[in-house]
Amino acid sequence: MSLHLSRRNLLAASALVPLGLHVPAVAAPLGGPYRVGAFTVTPLRDGLFPLEPSMIPAAEGQAGQALLKGAGFPATGPSPEPVNAFLIRRGGRHWLLDAGCGTVLGPGFDRVTAALAAEGVRPDQVETVWLSHLHADHAGGLLTPRRLARFANAELVLQEREVAYWSDAGARASAPAALSPMFETAQAVLAAYPDRIRRVSGEAELAPGVHALPLPGHTPGHMGVLIADGPERLLIWGDIIHSRLLQLPHPDWTVIWDTDPAEAIATRRRILDRAATEDLSVTGMHLAARGRIGRSGAGYVLI
Ligand SMILES: [Zn+2]
């Protein structure tokens, strides 16, 4: 999400929670923790983001309006969508997958540290932060309000392509103006952890039983994380879906923050098909639940 696009939405975001707005299943209370064999995976809710149809332009038509209305929202939106990070534990080890917005997207977010504390985990106990990608709603929480490293001992692990893209002056110059604040946050994060960036490539092993799964398109190095222990598996798919309500039935509906919309569509279709075929358990940064993917007409549903 983009800083300057979303000022109005951020104000709405901070209003949503205290008002106790009627929130259908799309943004249901936080689930979890989830057990995956010996792993414990705990979603950490950073905040709720009011997604407007203009952020998924195809949803501004009649089909999108009908979906929003059917779910109890105004036909013109917004729908509240979660921003999650995940705490992953096994034995005495603590890993984080993404870190939420921090303070870079304004008020209404930055609850990951408090959610960690509620789990009895201090930031300095996090040994590694795996990053699905470097957008501000995933990496902003790595920074203090003064843009210093919030996690004193953590190594950051990202896809090589992700680091390269956000470090590339040419990419920044040719990106839409809406993405400019994203570059600022991404570069501030890389600068705050100068000797603690580990680049991986492809389906790298991140820890025993945890593998990276490249899912390019939303950003060049966007990745999911597949956690497996024995027969149990959980795919945390990053930003494959920003709106369960709109994009599962319409996998071709893209968000305005995709670096390569065509690749994002192809990747979304590929991973939804795989999840349905393999009966994978999935969750994500903008999903309020864990579930399995079923086919429905030309699209999919979360079961
Ligand atoms: Zn996101």
mmCIF file of C-alpha atoms in Angstrom, residues 7-244:
data_model
loop_
_atom_site.group_PDB
_atom_site.id
_atom_site.type_symbol
_atom_site.label_atom_id
_atom_site.label_comp_id
_atom_site.label_asym_id
_atom_site.label_seq_id
_atom_site.Cartn_x
_atom_site.Cartn_y
_atom_site.Cartn_z
ATOM 1 C CA ARG A 7 -4.010 9.013 3.964
ATOM 2 C CA ARG A 8 -7.796 9.127 3.866
ATOM 3 C CA ASN A 9 -7.939 5.373 4.262
ATOM 4 C CA LEU A 10 -5.607 5.409 7.200
ATOM 5 C CA LEU A 11 -7.902 7.814 8.993
ATOM 6 C CA ALA A 12 -10.707 5.401 8.266
ATOM 7 C CA ALA A 13 -8.522 2.525 9.466
ATOM 8 C CA SER A 14 -7.976 4.078 12.849
ATOM 9 C CA ALA A 15 -11.713 4.692 13.094
ATOM 10 C CA LEU A 16 -12.752 1.153 12.230
ATOM 11 C CA VAL A 17 -11.477 -0.639 15.261
ATOM 12 C CA PRO A 18 -12.711 1.595 18.094
ATOM 13 C CA LEU A 19 -16.137 1.801 16.494
ATOM 14 C CA GLY A 20 -16.412 -1.970 16.580
ATOM 15 C CA LEU A 21 -17.743 -1.864 13.027
ATOM 16 C CA HIS A 22 -19.713 -4.911 11.971
ATOM 17 C CA VAL A 23 -17.010 -6.963 10.297
ATOM 18 C CA PRO A 24 -18.016 -10.068 8.346
ATOM 19 C CA ALA A 25 -15.761 -13.084 7.887
ATOM 20 C CA VAL A 26 -13.446 -11.155 5.573
ATOM 21 C CA ALA A 27 -11.862 -9.485 8.586
ATOM 22 C CA ALA A 28 -12.940 -11.789 11.372
ATOM 23 C CA PRO A 29 -11.122 -11.793 14.711
ATOM 24 C CA LEU A 30 -7.632 -13.122 14.570
ATOM 25 C CA GLY A 31 -7.307 -16.898 14.345
ATOM 26 C CA GLY A 32 -4.512 -19.071 15.596
ATOM 27 C CA PRO A 33 -2.155 -20.016 16.936
ATOM 28 C CA TYR A 34 -1.806 -22.785 14.382
ATOM 29 C CA ARG A 35 0.090 -25.993 15.023
ATOM 30 C CA VAL A 36 2.160 -27.393 12.175
ATOM 31 C CA GLY A 37 3.786 -30.486 13.662
ATOM 32 C CA ALA A 38 6.295 -29.158 16.184
ATOM 33 C CA PHE A 39 5.918 -25.560 14.917
ATOM 34 C CA THR A 40 3.599 -23.003 16.488
ATOM 35 C CA VAL A 41 2.534 -20.270 14.072
ATOM 36 C CA THR A 42 0.883 -17.234 15.668
ATOM 37 C CA PRO A 43 -0.652 -14.459 13.534
ATOM 38 C CA LEU A 44 0.191 -11.018 14.901
ATOM 39 C CA ARG A 45 -2.406 -8.412 13.918
ATOM 40 C CA ASP A 46 -0.736 -5.103 13.087
ATOM 41 C CA GLY A 47 -3.990 -3.347 12.215
ATOM 42 C CA LEU A 48 -6.908 -3.266 9.809
ATOM 43 C CA PHE A 49 -6.641 -1.589 6.442
ATOM 44 C CA PRO A 50 -9.755 -0.235 4.685
ATOM 45 C CA LEU A 51 -9.390 -1.510 1.146
ATOM 46 C CA GLU A 52 -11.188 0.606 -1.438
ATOM 47 C CA PRO A 53 -12.303 -0.820 -4.777
ATOM 48 C CA SER A 54 -10.101 1.792 -6.488
ATOM 49 C CA MET A 55 -7.118 -0.165 -5.141
ATOM 50 C CA ILE A 56 -8.371 -3.171 -7.123
ATOM 51 C CA PRO A 57 -9.669 -1.213 -10.128
ATOM 52 C CA ALA A 58 -11.504 -4.151 -11.715
ATOM 53 C CA ALA A 59 -13.622 -4.299 -8.560
ATOM 54 C CA GLU A 60 -15.149 -0.888 -9.260
ATOM 55 C CA GLY A 61 -17.581 -2.497 -11.718
ATOM 56 C CA GLN A 62 -20.889 -4.189 -11.009
ATOM 57 C CA ALA A 63 -19.398 -7.558 -10.066
ATOM 58 C CA GLY A 64 -17.230 -5.997 -7.379
ATOM 59 C CA GLN A 65 -20.071 -3.878 -6.042
ATOM 60 C CA ALA A 66 -22.294 -6.960 -5.784
ATOM 61 C CA LEU A 67 -19.624 -8.856 -3.837
ATOM 62 C CA LEU A 68 -19.102 -5.967 -1.415
ATOM 63 C CA LYS A 69 -22.831 -5.504 -0.885
ATOM 64 C CA GLY A 70 -23.374 -9.221 -0.443
ATOM 65 C CA ALA A 71 -20.803 -9.242 2.362
ATOM 66 C CA GLY A 72 -22.524 -6.377 4.174
ATOM 67 C CA PHE A 73 -20.224 -3.545 3.059
ATOM 68 C CA PRO A 74 -21.191 -0.425 1.109
ATOM 69 C CA ALA A 75 -21.158 -1.263 -2.626
ATOM 70 C CA THR A 76 -18.403 1.306 -3.069
ATOM 71 C CA GLY A 77 -16.367 -0.089 -0.166
ATOM 72 C CA PRO A 78 -14.204 0.000 1.768
ATOM 73 C CA SER A 79 -13.767 -3.477 3.197
ATOM 74 C CA PRO A 80 -11.519 -3.811 6.250
ATOM 75 C CA GLU A 81 -8.598 -6.121 5.548
ATOM 76 C CA PRO A 82 -6.084 -7.340 8.115
ATOM 77 C CA VAL A 83 -2.387 -6.581 8.104
ATOM 78 C CA ASN A 84 -0.650 -9.541 9.741
ATOM 79 C CA ALA A 85 2.832 -10.629 10.615
ATOM 80 C CA PHE A 86 3.534 -14.126 11.965
ATOM 81 C CA LEU A 87 5.520 -15.405 14.927
ATOM 82 C CA ILE A 88 6.888 -18.873 14.239
ATOM 83 C CA ARG A 89 8.263 -20.944 17.099
ATOM 84 C CA ARG A 90 9.839 -24.335 17.447
ATOM 85 C CA GLY A 91 11.680 -25.485 20.546
ATOM 86 C CA GLY A 92 13.230 -22.358 22.041
ATOM 87 C CA ARG A 93 13.613 -20.588 18.693
ATOM 88 C CA HIS A 94 11.669 -17.535 17.563
ATOM 89 C CA TRP A 95 11.329 -16.395 13.994
ATOM 90 C CA LEU A 96 9.221 -13.608 12.576
ATOM 91 C CA LEU A 97 7.672 -13.575 9.126
ATOM 92 C CA ASP A 98 7.203 -9.898 8.191
ATOM 93 C CA ALA A 99 6.862 -7.145 10.774
ATOM 94 C CA GLY A 100 3.778 -5.072 9.953
ATOM 95 C CA CYS A 101 3.682 -1.347 9.155
ATOM 96 C CA GLY A 102 5.411 0.110 12.177
ATOM 97 C CA THR A 103 4.687 3.827 12.211
ATOM 98 C CA VAL A 104 5.398 4.503 8.542
ATOM 99 C CA LEU A 105 1.740 4.317 7.428
ATOM 100 C CA GLY A 106 0.362 6.536 10.152
ATOM 101 C CA PRO A 107 -1.815 5.744 13.165
ATOM 102 C CA GLY A 108 -3.929 2.643 13.533
ATOM 103 C CA PHE A 109 -1.094 0.149 13.000
ATOM 104 C CA ASP A 110 2.157 -0.768 14.745
ATOM 105 C CA ARG A 111 0.697 -3.420 17.013
ATOM 106 C CA VAL A 112 3.159 -6.204 16.196
ATOM 107 C CA THR A 113 5.501 -5.450 19.089
ATOM 108 C CA ALA A 114 2.597 -5.467 21.558
ATOM 109 C CA ALA A 115 1.304 -8.697 20.027
ATOM 110 C CA LEU A 116 4.775 -10.212 20.462
ATOM 111 C CA ALA A 117 4.878 -9.071 24.088
ATOM 112 C CA ALA A 118 1.510 -10.724 24.642
ATOM 113 C CA GLU A 119 3.197 -13.956 23.515
ATOM 114 C CA GLY A 120 6.031 -13.349 25.989
ATOM 115 C CA VAL A 121 8.554 -12.522 23.249
ATOM 116 C CA ARG A 122 10.832 -9.472 23.309
ATOM 117 C CA PRO A 123 12.123 -8.006 20.031
ATOM 118 C CA ASP A 124 15.705 -8.935 20.981
ATOM 119 C CA GLN A 125 14.679 -12.616 21.188
ATOM 120 C CA VAL A 126 13.773 -12.727 17.503
ATOM 121 C CA GLU A 127 16.710 -14.353 15.753
ATOM 122 C CA THR A 128 15.550 -13.960 12.164
ATOM 123 C CA VAL A 129 12.913 -11.998 10.275
ATOM 124 C CA TRP A 130 11.918 -13.595 6.984
ATOM 125 C CA LEU A 131 10.429 -10.977 4.680
ATOM 126 C CA SER A 132 7.793 -11.851 2.098
ATOM 127 C CA HIS A 133 8.719 -8.571 0.390
ATOM 128 C CA LEU A 134 9.783 -5.020 1.201
ATOM 129 C CA HIS A 135 6.469 -3.149 0.978
ATOM 130 C CA ALA A 136 5.891 -0.779 3.889
ATOM 131 C CA ASP A 137 3.050 -2.804 5.452
ATOM 132 C CA HIS A 138 5.447 -5.758 5.835
ATOM 133 C CA ALA A 139 8.807 -4.140 6.546
ATOM 134 C CA GLY A 140 7.925 -0.810 8.189
ATOM 135 C CA GLY A 141 7.690 -2.538 11.563
ATOM 136 C CA LEU A 142 11.404 -3.346 11.403
ATOM 137 C CA LEU A 143 12.034 0.330 12.125
ATOM 138 C CA THR A 144 11.590 2.404 15.239
ATOM 139 C CA PRO A 145 9.878 5.795 14.770
ATOM 140 C CA ARG A 146 13.420 7.202 14.406
ATOM 141 C CA ARG A 147 14.106 4.704 11.624
ATOM 142 C CA LEU A 148 16.570 2.584 13.606
ATOM 143 C CA ALA A 149 16.551 -1.208 13.830
ATOM 144 C CA ARG A 150 13.769 -2.372 16.158
ATOM 145 C CA PHE A 151 15.051 -5.966 16.342
ATOM 146 C CA ALA A 152 18.466 -5.748 17.957
ATOM 147 C CA ASN A 153 19.661 -9.268 17.155
ATOM 148 C CA ALA A 154 17.673 -10.272 14.109
ATOM 149 C CA GLU A 155 19.030 -11.148 10.724
ATOM 150 C CA LEU A 156 16.746 -10.230 7.790
ATOM 151 C CA VAL A 157 16.259 -12.839 5.098
ATOM 152 C CA LEU A 158 14.950 -11.862 1.674
ATOM 153 C CA GLN A 159 15.028 -13.017 -1.901
ATOM 154 C CA GLU A 160 18.055 -11.682 -3.758
ATOM 155 C CA ARG A 161 15.751 -10.183 -6.418
ATOM 156 C CA GLU A 162 13.853 -8.230 -3.771
ATOM 157 C CA VAL A 163 16.951 -6.555 -2.360
ATOM 158 C CA ALA A 164 18.196 -5.802 -5.871
ATOM 159 C CA TYR A 165 14.915 -4.215 -6.991
ATOM 160 C CA TRP A 166 14.483 -1.825 -4.069
ATOM 161 C CA SER A 167 18.168 -0.866 -4.169
ATOM 162 C CA ASP A 168 18.069 -0.037 -7.887
ATOM 163 C CA ALA A 169 17.980 3.698 -8.680
ATOM 164 C CA GLY A 170 16.780 2.889 -12.203
ATOM 165 C CA ALA A 171 13.837 0.864 -10.888
ATOM 166 C CA ARG A 172 12.856 3.727 -8.638
ATOM 167 C CA ALA A 173 13.092 6.260 -11.454
ATOM 168 C CA SER A 174 10.853 4.190 -13.738
ATOM 169 C CA ALA A 175 8.327 3.139 -11.063
ATOM 170 C CA PRO A 176 4.961 4.917 -10.772
ATOM 171 C CA ALA A 177 5.066 7.927 -8.447
ATOM 172 C CA ALA A 178 2.687 6.064 -6.125
ATOM 173 C CA LEU A 179 5.503 3.639 -5.303
ATOM 174 C CA SER A 180 8.035 6.296 -4.334
ATOM 175 C CA PRO A 181 7.276 6.140 -0.562
ATOM 176 C CA MET A 182 7.672 2.362 -0.789
ATOM 177 C CA PHE A 183 11.240 2.838 -2.000
ATOM 178 C CA GLU A 184 11.953 5.190 0.900
ATOM 179 C CA THR A 185 10.812 2.654 3.486
ATOM 180 C CA ALA A 186 12.525 -0.285 1.785
ATOM 181 C CA GLN A 187 15.817 1.576 1.590
ATOM 182 C CA ALA A 188 15.521 2.768 5.210
ATOM 183 C CA VAL A 189 15.052 -0.867 6.297
ATOM 184 C CA LEU A 190 18.061 -2.071 4.328
ATOM 185 C CA ALA A 191 20.128 0.811 5.773
ATOM 186 C CA ALA A 192 19.050 0.074 9.372
ATOM 187 C CA TYR A 193 20.303 -3.549 9.220
ATOM 188 C CA PRO A 194 23.511 -3.024 7.218
ATOM 189 C CA ASP A 195 25.403 -6.174 8.184
ATOM 190 C CA ARG A 196 22.360 -8.317 8.834
ATOM 191 C CA ILE A 197 20.794 -8.898 5.421
ATOM 192 C CA ARG A 198 20.891 -12.467 4.110
ATOM 193 C CA ARG A 199 19.896 -12.919 0.491
ATOM 194 C CA VAL A 200 18.449 -16.225 -0.653
ATOM 195 C CA SER A 201 17.478 -17.407 -4.086
ATOM 196 C CA GLY A 202 14.572 -19.602 -5.161
ATOM 197 C CA GLU A 203 13.176 -22.294 -2.865
ATOM 198 C CA ALA A 204 15.885 -21.882 -0.244
ATOM 199 C CA GLU A 205 15.697 -23.608 3.133
ATOM 200 C CA LEU A 206 15.149 -20.839 5.715
ATOM 201 C CA ALA A 207 15.280 -23.169 8.737
ATOM 202 C CA PRO A 208 14.814 -26.925 9.090
ATOM 203 C CA GLY A 209 11.267 -27.568 7.825
ATOM 204 C CA VAL A 210 10.818 -24.034 6.474
ATOM 205 C CA HIS A 211 11.302 -23.186 2.810
ATOM 206 C CA ALA A 212 11.009 -20.035 0.735
ATOM 207 C CA LEU A 213 8.558 -20.210 -2.163
ATOM 208 C CA PRO A 214 9.128 -17.521 -4.806
ATOM 209 C CA LEU A 215 5.820 -15.901 -5.819
ATOM 210 C CA PRO A 216 6.946 -13.046 -8.095
ATOM 211 C CA GLY A 217 4.783 -10.325 -9.606
ATOM 212 C CA HIS A 218 3.462 -8.347 -6.653
ATOM 213 C CA THR A 219 7.142 -7.473 -6.266
ATOM 214 C CA PRO A 220 10.067 -9.102 -8.097
ATOM 215 C CA GLY A 221 11.263 -11.017 -5.033
ATOM 216 C CA HIS A 222 7.886 -11.583 -3.389
ATOM 217 C CA MET A 223 7.876 -14.955 -1.635
ATOM 218 C CA GLY A 224 5.729 -17.213 0.473
ATOM 219 C CA VAL A 225 6.976 -19.482 3.223
ATOM 220 C CA LEU A 226 6.095 -23.171 3.335
ATOM 221 C CA ILE A 227 6.305 -24.732 6.802
ATOM 222 C CA ALA A 228 6.284 -28.517 6.967
ATOM 223 C CA ASP A 229 6.696 -31.093 9.700
ATOM 224 C CA GLY A 230 5.884 -34.658 8.734
ATOM 225 C CA PRO A 231 2.590 -34.689 6.854
ATOM 226 C CA GLU A 232 1.515 -31.289 8.188
ATOM 227 C CA ARG A 233 2.052 -28.231 6.037
ATOM 228 C CA LEU A 234 1.111 -24.567 6.094
ATOM 229 C CA LEU A 235 1.751 -22.097 3.285
ATOM 230 C CA ILE A 236 1.917 -18.443 4.332
ATOM 231 C CA TRP A 237 1.578 -16.864 0.928
ATOM 232 C CA GLY A 238 2.416 -13.192 1.543
ATOM 233 C CA ASP A 239 0.310 -10.874 -0.614
ATOM 234 C CA ILE A 240 -1.194 -13.348 -3.089
ATOM 235 C CA ILE A 241 -4.563 -11.998 -1.893
ATOM 236 C CA HIS A 242 -5.300 -8.472 -0.624
ATOM 237 C CA SER A 243 -9.058 -9.065 -0.579
ATOM 238 C CA ARG A 244 -10.342 -12.580 -0.061
#
